[in-house]
CSV table of C-alpha atoms in Angstrom, one decimal:
chain,number,residue,atom,x,y,z
N,1,MET,CA,-12.8,86.1,170.3
N,2,ILE,CA,-14.5,86.5,174.0
N,3,SER,CA,-14.2,82.8,174.5
N,4,GLU,CA,-10.4,82.9,173.8
N,5,ILE,CA,-9.8,86.5,175.3
N,6,GLN,CA,-11.2,84.2,178.4
N,7,ASN,CA,-9.2,81.6,178.0
N,8,ILE,CA,-6.0,84.0,178.0
N,9,LYS,CA,-7.2,85.5,181.2
N,10,GLN,CA,-7.6,81.9,182.7
N,11,ARG,CA,-3.8,80.6,181.6
N,12,PHE,CA,-2.3,84.3,182.7
N,13,GLU,CA,-3.9,85.1,185.9
N,14,ILE,CA,-5.3,88.8,184.5
N,15,ILE,CA,-8.8,89.8,186.4
N,16,GLY,CA,-11.1,92.0,184.8
N,17,ASN,CA,-13.7,92.6,182.1
N,18,HIS,CA,-13.2,96.5,181.5
N,19,PHE,CA,-13.8,97.5,177.9
N,20,GLY,CA,-10.0,98.8,177.6
N,21,LEU,CA,-8.5,95.8,179.0
N,22,ASN,CA,-10.5,93.5,176.7
N,23,ARG,CA,-9.9,95.5,173.6
N,24,ALA,CA,-5.6,95.4,174.4
N,25,LEU,CA,-6.0,91.9,174.8
N,26,GLU,CA,-7.9,91.2,171.7
N,27,LYS,CA,-5.4,93.4,169.8
N,28,ALA,CA,-3.1,91.0,171.5
N,29,LEU,CA,-4.3,87.5,169.8
N,30,ARG,CA,-4.9,89.4,166.1
N,31,VAL,CA,-0.7,90.3,166.5
N,32,ALA,CA,0.7,87.5,168.3
N,33,PRO,CA,1.0,85.2,164.7
N,34,THR,CA,2.7,88.1,163.1
N,35,ASP,CA,6.0,89.1,163.1
N,36,ILE,CA,5.0,92.3,164.0
N,37,THR,CA,7.1,95.0,166.6
N,38,VAL,CA,4.7,96.1,169.4
N,39,LEU,CA,4.6,98.8,171.6
N,40,VAL,CA,2.6,98.0,175.3
N,41,THR,CA,2.0,101.4,176.8
N,42,GLY,CA,-0.2,102.2,180.4
N,43,GLU,CA,0.7,103.5,183.5
N,44,SER,CA,2.9,101.5,186.3
N,45,GLY,CA,1.4,98.7,187.7
N,46,VAL,CA,-1.3,97.4,185.3
N,47,GLY,CA,-0.1,94.5,184.4
N,48,LYS,CA,2.0,95.7,180.8
N,49,GLU,CA,4.9,92.6,181.5
N,50,SER,CA,2.0,90.2,180.9
N,51,PHE,CA,1.0,90.8,177.0
N,52,PRO,CA,4.7,90.2,175.6
N,53,LYS,CA,4.4,86.8,177.3
N,54,ILE,CA,1.0,86.2,176.0
N,55,ILE,CA,2.9,87.5,172.2
N,56,HIS,CA,5.1,85.2,172.3
N,57,GLN,CA,3.2,81.8,174.0
N,58,LEU,CA,0.8,81.9,171.0
N,59,SER,CA,2.9,82.6,168.3
N,60,HIS,CA,5.6,80.7,166.4
N,61,ARG,CA,8.1,81.4,168.5
N,62,LYS,CA,7.2,79.9,171.4
N,63,HIS,CA,9.4,77.1,171.5
N,64,ASN,CA,12.2,79.3,171.3
N,65,LYS,CA,12.9,81.9,173.7
N,66,PHE,CA,11.8,84.8,175.5
N,67,ILE,CA,14.0,86.9,176.7
N,68,ALA,CA,13.0,90.3,179.0
N,69,VAL,CA,15.3,93.1,179.4
N,70,ASN,CA,14.4,96.1,182.0
N,71,CYS,CA,16.0,99.5,180.5
N,72,GLY,CA,15.9,101.1,183.2
N,73,ALA,CA,17.4,98.8,185.6
N,74,ILE,CA,21.1,98.1,183.6
N,75,PRO,CA,23.5,100.9,184.3
N,76,GLU,CA,24.6,102.9,181.6
N,77,GLY,CA,27.8,101.9,181.2
N,78,THR,CA,27.0,98.3,180.9
N,79,ILE,CA,23.5,98.4,178.4
N,80,ASP,CA,24.9,98.2,175.2
N,81,SER,CA,27.6,94.9,176.4
N,82,GLU,CA,24.0,93.4,178.0
N,83,LEU,CA,22.2,94.1,174.8
N,84,PHE,CA,24.5,93.4,172.3
N,85,GLY,CA,27.7,91.1,173.6
N,86,HIS,CA,31.1,91.7,173.5
N,87,GLU,CA,34.5,90.3,172.7
N,88,LYS,CA,36.9,89.0,174.9
N,89,GLY,CA,39.3,91.8,175.9
N,90,ALA,CA,36.8,94.4,174.3
N,91,PHE,CA,37.1,96.3,177.9
N,92,THR,CA,38.5,96.1,181.2
N,93,GLY,CA,36.9,93.2,182.9
N,94,ALA,CA,35.8,91.6,179.9
N,95,LEU,CA,37.6,87.8,179.9
N,96,LYS,CA,35.6,86.2,177.6
N,97,THR,CA,33.3,86.9,174.4
N,98,THR,CA,29.4,86.9,175.3
N,99,LEU,CA,26.2,86.5,174.4
N,100,GLY,CA,24.6,89.6,174.7
N,101,LYS,CA,20.1,89.4,175.0
N,102,PHE,CA,20.2,89.9,171.1
N,103,GLU,CA,22.1,87.1,170.4
N,104,GLN,CA,20.0,85.1,173.6
N,105,ALA,CA,16.6,85.5,171.5
N,106,ASN,CA,17.8,84.7,168.0
N,107,LYS,CA,14.8,82.6,166.9
N,108,GLY,CA,12.8,83.8,169.8
N,109,THR,CA,11.1,87.1,171.1
N,110,LEU,CA,13.1,89.7,173.2
N,111,PHE,CA,11.2,92.1,175.5
N,112,LEU,CA,12.6,95.3,175.6
N,113,ASP,CA,10.7,97.1,179.1
N,114,GLU,CA,11.2,100.5,180.3
N,115,ILE,CA,12.2,101.5,176.8
N,116,GLY,CA,11.3,104.6,177.6
N,117,ASP,CA,14.8,104.6,180.1
N,118,MET,CA,17.0,103.4,177.1
N,119,PRO,CA,20.1,106.1,176.7
N,120,PHE,CA,20.4,107.9,173.8
N,121,GLY,CA,23.3,106.4,172.5
N,122,VAL,CA,22.2,102.7,172.4
N,123,GLN,CA,18.7,104.0,170.6
N,124,THR,CA,20.4,104.4,168.1
N,125,LYS,CA,22.2,100.9,168.2
N,126,LEU,CA,18.4,99.5,168.8
N,127,LEU,CA,17.4,101.5,165.3
N,128,ARG,CA,19.9,99.4,162.9
N,129,VAL,CA,18.4,96.1,164.5
N,130,LEU,CA,15.1,97.1,163.6
N,131,GLU,CA,16.0,98.7,159.9
N,132,ASN,CA,18.5,95.4,159.0
N,133,SER,CA,18.0,92.7,162.0
N,134,ILE,CA,22.3,92.9,162.5
N,135,ILE,CA,23.7,93.7,165.3
N,136,SER,CA,27.6,94.0,166.2
N,137,LYS,CA,29.3,92.9,169.5
N,138,VAL,CA,31.2,95.7,172.0
N,139,GLY,CA,34.8,95.7,170.7
N,140,SER,CA,34.2,93.7,167.1
N,141,ASN,CA,33.3,94.8,163.5
N,142,LYS,CA,31.8,91.9,162.4
N,143,GLU,CA,28.3,92.0,161.8
N,144,ILE,CA,25.9,88.9,163.5
N,145,LYS,CA,22.1,88.5,161.6
N,146,LEU,CA,19.3,87.8,163.1
N,147,ASP,CA,15.3,86.9,163.7
N,148,VAL,CA,14.4,88.8,166.9
N,149,ARG,CA,10.7,89.8,167.6
N,150,ILE,CA,11.0,92.9,169.2
N,151,ILE,CA,8.5,93.9,172.0
N,152,CYS,CA,8.8,97.1,174.1
N,153,ALA,CA,7.1,98.5,176.7
N,154,THR,CA,7.0,101.7,178.5
N,155,HIS,CA,4.6,104.0,181.8
N,156,LYS,CA,6.3,107.4,180.2
N,157,ASN,CA,5.1,109.4,176.8
N,158,LEU,CA,7.3,109.1,174.5
N,159,GLU,CA,6.1,111.3,172.2
N,160,PHE,CA,6.5,113.8,175.2
N,161,LEU,CA,10.6,112.6,174.9
N,162,VAL,CA,11.1,112.7,171.6
N,163,GLU,CA,10.4,117.0,171.5
N,164,ASN,CA,12.3,117.0,174.4
N,165,ASN,CA,15.3,115.2,172.7
N,166,SER,CA,15.5,113.0,175.0
N,167,PHE,CA,13.9,109.6,172.8
N,168,ARG,CA,15.0,109.5,168.6
N,169,GLU,CA,11.4,110.4,166.4
N,170,ASP,CA,12.7,107.1,163.8
N,171,LEU,CA,13.5,104.6,166.6
N,172,LEU,CA,9.4,106.0,168.2
N,173,PHE,CA,8.1,105.8,164.6
N,174,ARG,CA,9.9,101.9,164.5
N,175,LEU,CA,8.6,100.6,167.6
N,176,ASN,CA,5.1,101.4,167.0
N,177,VAL,CA,4.2,99.7,164.3
N,178,PHE,CA,1.3,98.3,166.5
N,179,PRO,CA,0.5,100.0,169.6
N,180,ILE,CA,-1.3,98.2,172.4
N,181,SER,CA,-2.3,100.5,175.3
N,182,VAL,CA,-3.4,99.4,178.6
N,183,PRO,CA,-6.2,101.2,180.6
N,184,SER,CA,-5.2,102.2,184.0
N,185,LEU,CA,-6.1,100.8,187.2
N,186,SER,CA,-8.2,104.1,188.4
N,187,ASN,CA,-10.4,104.0,185.0
N,188,ARG,CA,-11.3,99.9,185.8
N,189,SER,CA,-14.0,100.8,189.1
N,190,GLU,CA,-15.9,98.0,187.5
N,191,ASP,CA,-12.8,95.4,188.3
N,192,ILE,CA,-11.9,96.7,191.7
N,193,PRO,CA,-14.3,93.9,193.1
N,194,ASP,CA,-12.2,91.0,191.4
N,195,LEU,CA,-9.3,92.8,191.7
N,196,LEU,CA,-9.8,92.7,195.7
N,197,ASP,CA,-11.2,89.2,195.7
N,198,HIS,CA,-8.3,87.7,193.7
N,199,PHE,CA,-5.2,89.1,195.7
N,200,LEU,CA,-7.0,87.9,199.2
N,201,THR,CA,-7.2,84.7,198.4
N,202,ILE,CA,-3.3,84.0,197.4
């Protein structure tokens, strides 16, 4: 396992030997061959976005698409259409039928970054996908069956959001099947020299 972790670090340019970082990579290696939903947590800037890529590349889905979506960067009014697609004429400006990110990622992996920023109403639709692997485009009642692995990441405390009624508890239960926690840089003091050498040479 140690040699596998080192190979992954080289392949994905991950710097450091902190125990927590190695533990997170070990968990990514173990879960990659499965289709289990993964939730990656950690502070901003710790490299959470590398873990979904690692999991996808080591999975049986690696030859299919890896689609990444930043839930915090999409306006609330368009995130439905962005994720699930829309039919022609579904709303003003919908000039043609469009595939959403879920359909684009069919047979592959969909990475939902900053899941804590997802609007509450869209969370309900995501829960349905996790439960039934079914979506419906905006403006359509037709159900579309999909085969998509979902990996999420957040720097927010989702349990705190649940307590404040801004994140669905049942959705958190569905997402948190296999948690991976990436340690903060402040806890990885032994990795700082290697990180400095890396950034000074690029």
